[in-house]
């Protein structure tokens, strides 16, 4: 195997991660605007992309395994970094370029997902706060203030369920 196959896989991985980045940005807008239907569509698209990602990762692993066999090396989980020194100069440059681009896309995707996580957590806090405002305090409304009995309050959430 030469570096061409591995470079092609890295190109595909980079393009897929660009799509992940676009979906993450769309997800940010959907969360900000409270568009649940759009968010569900985006998540379905992400699921399909995750399946593609798994296939590409398997393809990358097969390509590196074939390369190892042609080199007479026995090693598991070889990284691109470990293969680069064995390639000719042109293949090294091309593979390094796509490796760098892929890492940039992964970093951007992680940052966007971190932002989305913060927005979703903030939205959940707001929903819980809103529920607390609308839910009356039971001890104030349904017990006699002079009895001195301690009552344990039951808090309900929209996430509570019974089997």
Backbone as CSV, one residue per row, in Angstrom:
resi,resn,N_x,N_y,N_z,CA_x,CA_y,CA_z,C_x,C_y,C_z
1,UNK,0.835,-1.177,0.000,0.000,0.000,0.000,0.873,1.232,0.000
2,UNK,0.474,2.179,-0.753,1.135,3.467,-0.659,0.222,4.427,0.097
3,UNK,0.666,5.634,0.235,-0.080,6.617,1.014,-1.330,7.131,0.336
4,UNK,-1.522,6.786,-0.932,-2.672,7.296,-1.684,-3.992,6.823,-1.070
5,UNK,-4.069,5.557,-0.713,-5.301,5.009,-0.142,-5.607,5.679,1.194
6,UNK,-4.602,5.791,2.026,-4.790,6.411,3.334,-5.142,7.891,3.198
7,UNK,-4.525,8.567,2.243,-4.844,9.975,1.988,-6.298,10.117,1.549
8,UNK,-6.756,9.224,0.697,-8.152,9.261,0.237,-9.119,9.088,1.411
9,UNK,-8.785,8.190,2.327,-9.635,7.978,3.501,-9.637,9.229,4.378
10,UNK,-8.476,9.849,4.565,-8.415,11.070,5.371,-9.210,12.204,4.724
11,UNK,-9.194,12.283,3.402,-10.007,13.287,2.695,-11.488,13.060,2.994
12,UNK,-11.915,11.802,2.898,-13.318,11.480,3.171,-13.685,11.797,4.620
13,UNK,-12.791,11.461,5.542,-13.035,11.763,6.951,-13.138,13.269,7.180
14,UNK,-12.283,14.031,6.511,-12.310,15.489,6.640,-13.627,16.048,6.119
15,UNK,-14.063,15.564,4.970,-15.336,16.028,4.406,-16.508,15.676,5.319
16,UNK,-16.470,14.498,5.899,-17.531,14.087,6.813,-17.542,14.976,8.057
17,UNK,-16.369,15.297,8.569,-16.302,16.170,9.740,-16.726,17.600,9.402
18,UNK,-16.515,18.030,8.172,-17.045,19.329,7.755,-18.571,19.304,7.828
19,UNK,-19.161,18.208,7.405,-20.613,18.060,7.490,-21.067,18.057,8.952
20,UNK,-20.330,17.356,9.811,-20.637,17.374,11.243,-20.616,18.810,11.774
21,UNK,-19.627,19.601,11.340,-19.535,20.995,11.779,-20.740,21.805,11.326
22,UNK,-21.147,21.612,10.086,-22.324,22.322,9.573,-23.568,21.936,10.371
23,UNK,-23.721,20.653,10.650,-24.869,20.193,11.433,-24.825,20.745,12.858
24,UNK,-23.639,20.823,13.435,-23.508,21.363,14.790,-23.909,22.837,14.831
25,UNK,-23.550,23.588,13.790,-23.946,25.001,13.727,-25.456,25.131,13.552
26,UNK,-26.037,24.273,12.718,-27.491,24.273,12.552,-28.175,23.912,13.872
27,UNK,-27.569,22.982,14.599,-28.120,22.578,15.888,-28.097,23.755,16.863
28,UNK,-27.024,24.532,16.840,-26.931,25.704,17.708,-28.091,26.656,17.440
29,UNK,-28.351,26.925,16.179,-29.449,27.830,15.818,-30.800,27.250,16.224
30,UNK,-30.972,25.954,16.034,-32.238,25.314,16.405,-32.468,25.399,17.911
31,UNK,-31.408,25.203,18.696,-31.530,25.289,20.153,-31.837,26.725,20.558
32,UNK,-31.136,27.675,19.973,-31.365,29.089,20.308,-32.788,29.528,19.996
33,UNK,-33.339,29.024,18.887,-34.680,29.429,18.465,-35.770,28.515,19.026
34,UNK,-35.369,27.454,19.708,-36.340,26.533,20.284,-37.086,25.711,19.249
35,UNK,-36.442,25.396,18.147,-37.067,24.642,17.056,-36.802,23.147,17.239
36,UNK,-37.672,22.520,17.983,-37.491,21.115,18.346,-37.531,20.199,17.123
37,UNK,-38.443,20.473,16.187,-38.547,19.625,14.993,-37.253,19.674,14.181
38,UNK,-36.696,20.870,14.029,-35.428,21.005,13.306,-34.309,20.270,14.035
39,UNK,-34.315,20.365,15.346,-33.303,19.690,16.155,-33.384,18.175,15.968
40,UNK,-34.592,17.645,15.917,-34.762,16.205,15.699,-34.247,15.785,14.326
41,UNK,-34.523,16.595,13.301,-34.033,16.294,11.950,-32.509,16.295,11.917
42,UNK,-31.918,17.274,12.566,-30.457,17.379,12.601,-29.863,16.163,13.297
43,UNK,-30.483,15.749,14.388,-29.967,14.595,15.121,-30.065,13.316,14.288
44,UNK,-31.103,13.189,13.475,-31.210,12.029,12.577,-30.096,12.059,11.531
45,UNK,-29.811,13.262,11.010,-28.719,13.394,10.046,-27.390,13.041,10.707
46,UNK,-27.207,13.472,11.951,-25.973,13.147,12.665,-25.827,11.645,12.864
47,UNK,-26.921,10.979,13.141,-26.880,9.526,13.321,-26.410,8.839,12.044
48,UNK,-26.922,9.300,10.910,-26.478,8.740,9.626,-24.992,9.017,9.404
49,UNK,-24.543,10.205,9.776,-23.124,10.554,9.626,-22.244,9.705,10.540
50,UNK,-22.748,9.388,11.710,-21.987,8.549,12.641,-21.780,7.158,12.048
51,UNK,-22.793,6.634,11.374,-22.641,5.333,10.706,-21.583,5.425,9.606
52,UNK,-21.596,6.516,8.853,-20.570,6.719,7.824,-19.189,6.806,8.464
53,UNK,-19.113,7.500,9.589,-17.839,7.660,10.287,-17.286,6.308,10.716
54,UNK,-18.145,5.448,11.232,-17.708,4.107,11.634,-17.154,3.332,10.442
55,UNK,-17.848,3.426,9.306,-17.387,2.725,8.103,-16.040,3.263,7.630
56,UNK,-15.888,4.584,7.657,-14.617,5.178,7.227,-13.483,4.807,8.177
57,UNK,-13.778,4.749,9.459,-12.748,4.363,10.419,-12.334,2.912,10.191
58,UNK,-13.284,2.052,9.900,-12.946,0.659,9.574,-12.098,0.596,8.310
59,UNK,-12.438,1.411,7.336,-11.673,1.474,6.087,-10.242,1.943,6.360
60,UNK,-10.096,2.933,7.244,-8.765,3.429,7.600,-7.963,2.336,8.300
61,UNK,-8.610,1.623,9.195,-7.924,0.552,9.914,-7.494,-0.566,8.967
62,UNK,-8.361,-0.910,8.011,-7.991,-1.937,7.024,-6.806,-1.471,6.182
63,UNK,-6.834,-0.209,5.772,-5.743,0.326,4.948,-4.423,0.290,5.709
64,UNK,-4.455,0.636,6.989,-3.213,0.591,7.763,-2.769,-0.846,8.006
65,UNK,-3.718,-1.755,8.187,-3.363,-3.168,8.369,-2.694,-3.726,7.124
66,UNK,-3.242,-3.390,5.959,-2.640,-3.833,4.695,-1.237,-3.262,4.574
67,UNK,-1.085,-2.004,4.921,0.230,-1.369,4.843,1.218,-2.081,5.759
68,UNK,0.772,-2.399,6.983,1.641,-3.107,7.925,2.088,-4.451,7.362
69,UNK,1.155,-5.172,6.760,1.484,-6.477,6.189,2.509,-6.347,5.071
70,UNK,2.358,-5.330,4.222,3.316,-5.150,3.122,4.692,-4.754,3.640
71,UNK,4.734,-4.128,4.802,6.010,-3.736,5.399,6.599,-4.844,6.270
72,UNK,5.827,-5.884,6.501,6.298,-6.983,7.335,6.287,-6.636,8.816
73,UNK,5.475,-5.682,9.200,5.390,-5.262,10.600,4.161,-5.877,11.255
74,UNK,4.303,-6.179,12.531,3.180,-6.701,13.297,2.917,-5.716,14.430
75,UNK,1.817,-4.994,14.311,1.477,-4.002,15.319,-0.010,-3.704,15.204
76,UNK,-0.635,-3.437,16.330,-2.058,-3.092,16.323,-2.228,-1.597,16.537
77,UNK,-3.346,-1.075,16.033,-3.722,0.327,16.224,-2.630,1.306,15.807
78,UNK,-2.167,1.166,14.613,-1.139,2.065,14.085,-1.784,3.401,13.753
79,UNK,-1.100,4.479,14.087,-1.597,5.816,13.778,-0.997,6.297,12.465
80,UNK,-1.609,7.339,11.929,-1.105,7.944,10.698,0.309,8.474,10.928
81,UNK,0.546,9.032,12.095,1.870,9.568,12.434,2.962,8.509,12.299
82,UNK,2.637,7.275,12.648,3.623,6.199,12.587,3.888,5.748,11.156
83,UNK,2.949,5.971,10.268,3.105,5.547,8.876,3.854,6.583,8.050
84,UNK,3.662,7.849,8.344,4.213,8.941,7.530,5.706,8.790,7.222
85,UNK,6.561,8.461,8.189,7.997,8.375,7.872,8.358,7.324,6.819
86,UNK,7.496,6.345,6.615,7.779,5.276,5.660,7.367,5.615,4.225
87,UNK,6.677,6.718,4.033,6.183,7.103,2.707,7.185,8.004,2.005
88,UNK,7.041,8.125,0.685,7.927,9.042,-0.035,7.507,10.487,0.267
89,UNK,8.360,11.435,-0.120,8.163,12.837,0.265,6.811,13.402,-0.163
90,UNK,6.413,13.139,-1.388,5.145,13.681,-1.895,3.955,13.122,-1.111
91,UNK,3.982,11.813,-0.859,2.905,11.186,-0.090,2.893,11.693,1.352
92,UNK,4.095,11.924,1.906,4.178,12.464,3.263,3.508,13.830,3.352
93,UNK,3.808,14.697,2.382,3.229,16.042,2.378,1.708,15.982,2.267
94,UNK,1.230,15.169,1.336,-0.215,15.060,1.102,-0.928,14.486,2.329
95,UNK,-0.376,13.428,2.888,-0.990,12.798,4.053,-0.965,13.736,5.260
96,UNK,0.143,14.432,5.452,0.254,15.384,6.559,-0.745,16.525,6.396
97,UNK,-0.909,17.002,5.172,-1.869,18.073,4.894,-3.284,17.651,5.295
98,UNK,-3.700,16.468,4.860,-5.056,16.015,5.163,-5.220,15.645,6.631
99,UNK,-4.169,15.179,7.231,-4.223,14.891,8.665,-4.450,16.190,9.441
100,UNK,-3.740,17.249,9.059,-3.885,18.551,9.713,-5.291,19.102,9.509
101,UNK,-5.794,19.014,8.286,-7.152,19.496,8.003,-8.197,18.730,8.820
102,UNK,-8.009,17.425,8.917,-8.944,16.610,9.689,-8.921,17.017,11.158
103,UNK,-7.735,17.191,11.709,-7.622,17.592,13.114,-8.259,18.959,13.357
104,UNK,-8.127,19.877,12.400,-8.768,21.190,12.520,-10.284,21.043,12.558
105,UNK,-10.822,20.209,11.677,-12.273,19.996,11.639,-12.769,19.353,12.935
106,UNK,-12.018,18.405,13.442,-12.403,17.739,14.690,-12.403,18.737,15.839
107,UNK,-11.390,19.600,15.894,-11.307,20.613,16.946,-12.482,21.581,16.863
108,UNK,-12.804,22.043,15.659,-13.930,22.965,15.487,-15.243,22.291,15.893
109,UNK,-15.389,21.018,15.528,-16.601,20.270,15.870,-16.740,20.138,17.382
110,UNK,-15.640,19.841,18.051,-15.668,19.712,19.507,-16.074,21.029,20.154
111,UNK,-15.502,22.134,19.688,-15.840,23.443,20.249,-17.319,23.765,20.044
112,UNK,-17.836,23.473,18.861,-19.249,23.749,18.575,-20.147,22.863,19.430
113,UNK,-19.772,21.605,19.618,-20.558,20.710,20.464,-20.522,21.140,21.924
114,UNK,-19.380,21.658,22.377,-19.302,22.185,23.739,-20.271,23.353,23.914
115,UNK,-20.330,24.235,22.922,-21.270,25.356,22.955,-22.708,24.833,22.984
116,UNK,-23.007,23.859,22.148,-24.354,23.284,22.119,-24.721,22.662,23.461
117,UNK,-23.774,21.991,24.069,-24.017,21.385,25.376,-24.357,22.457,26.405
118,UNK,-23.613,23.557,26.392,-23.887,24.654,27.321,-25.271,25.250,27.080
119,UNK,-25.625,25.442,25.816,-26.942,26.001,25.491,-28.071,25.078,25.945
120,UNK,-27.895,23.790,25.745,-28.927,22.830,26.151,-29.050,22.788,27.672
121,UNK,-27.921,22.804,28.380,-27.969,22.823,29.843,-28.662,24.085,30.343
122,UNK,-28.365,25.212,29.716,-29.012,26.471,30.085,-30.517,26.396,29.828
123,UNK,-30.900,25.809,28.715,-32.325,25.650,28.399,-33.016,24.761,29.426
124,UNK,-32.362,23.691,29.830,-32.943,22.801,30.839,-33.091,23.503,32.184
125,UNK,-32.100,24.309,32.559,-32.208,25.074,33.806,-33.399,26.028,33.739
126,UNK,-33.581,26.668,32.584,-34.699,27.588,32.414,-36.027,26.848,32.515
127,UNK,-36.122,25.690,31.888,-37.356,24.897,31.952,-37.642,24.490,33.389
128,UNK,-36.630,24.020,34.100,-36.826,23.618,35.496,-37.229,24.802,36.362
129,UNK,-36.619,25.956,36.126,-36.971,27.154,36.875,-38.423,27.541,36.577
130,UNK,-38.819,27.449,35.328,-40.198,27.769,34.943,-41.180,26.807,35.599
131,UNK,-40.836,25.537,35.653,-41.702,24.561,36.315,-41.824,24.864,37.799
132,UNK,-40.724,25.264,38.426,-40.758,25.614,39.843,-41.670,26.806,40.101
133,UNK,-41.684,27.762,39.190,-42.536,28.943,39.343,-44.005,28.551,39.272
134,UNK,-44.344,27.650,38.375,-45.742,27.263,38.188,-46.213,26.198,39.177
135,UNK,-45.300,25.552,39.840,-45.658,24.496,40.771,-45.758,25.107,42.168
136,UNK,-46.925,25.057,42.802,-47.061,25.681,44.125,-46.287,24.904,45.182
137,UNK,-45.873,25.619,46.190,-45.195,25.003,47.316,-46.261,24.319,48.162
138,UNK,-46.253,23.033,48.267,-47.320,22.267,48.916,-47.427,22.569,50.404
139,UNK,-46.327,22.779,51.064,-46.391,23.005,52.498,-47.087,24.321,52.818
140,UNK,-46.995,25.305,51.982,-47.651,26.577,52.216,-49.138,26.501,51.903
141,UNK,-49.532,25.697,50.980,-50.917,25.674,50.538,-51.769,24.601,51.202
142,UNK,-51.184,23.525,51.650,-51.994,22.395,52.076,-51.740,21.935,53.516
143,UNK,-51.038,22.686,54.287,-50.839,22.272,55.671,-51.141,23.438,56.598
144,UNK,-51.432,23.093,57.821,-51.700,24.140,58.793,-50.377,24.640,59.329
145,UNK,-50.164,25.935,59.332,-48.866,26.466,59.733,-48.533,26.244,61.198
146,UNK,-49.509,26.037,62.086,-49.241,25.945,63.522,-49.076,24.521,64.013
147,UNK,-49.162,23.535,63.159,-49.144,22.149,63.624,-47.767,21.684,64.051
148,UNK,-46.729,22.204,63.478,-45.388,21.796,63.843,-44.969,20.472,63.246
149,UNK,-45.799,19.869,62.441,-45.426,18.622,61.774,-44.466,18.924,60.641
150,UNK,-43.502,18.079,60.505,-42.601,18.251,59.358,-43.091,17.348,58.235
151,UNK,-43.258,17.933,57.111,-43.714,17.188,55.942,-42.586,17.135,54.932
152,UNK,-42.426,15.977,54.375,-41.450,15.894,53.285,-42.160,16.262,52.002
153,UNK,-41.565,17.144,51.286,-42.167,17.609,50.042,-41.789,16.678,48.905
154,UNK,-42.771,16.412,48.091,-42.506,15.662,46.875,-42.346,16.650,45.747
155,UNK,-41.280,16.538,45.047,-41.070,17.410,43.895,-41.353,16.594,42.653
156,UNK,-42.064,17.169,41.752,-42.366,16.485,40.506,-41.624,17.161,39.379
157,UNK,-41.267,16.370,38.461,-40.573,16.863,37.284,-41.239,16.251,36.062
158,UNK,-41.072,16.891,34.941,-41.634,16.312,33.724,-40.908,15.030,33.343
159,UNK,-39.759,14.793,33.979,-38.971,13.614,33.663,-39.286,12.449,34.590
160,UNK,-40.113,12.658,35.638,-40.488,11.580,36.536,-41.444,10.640,35.820
161,UNK,-41.329,9.372,36.106,-42.256,8.419,35.502,-42.408,7.223,36.421
162,UNK,-43.506,6.520,36.253,-43.741,5.301,37.017,-43.793,4.128,36.059
163,UNK,-43.269,3.017,36.517,-43.273,1.833,35.658,-44.588,1.125,35.738
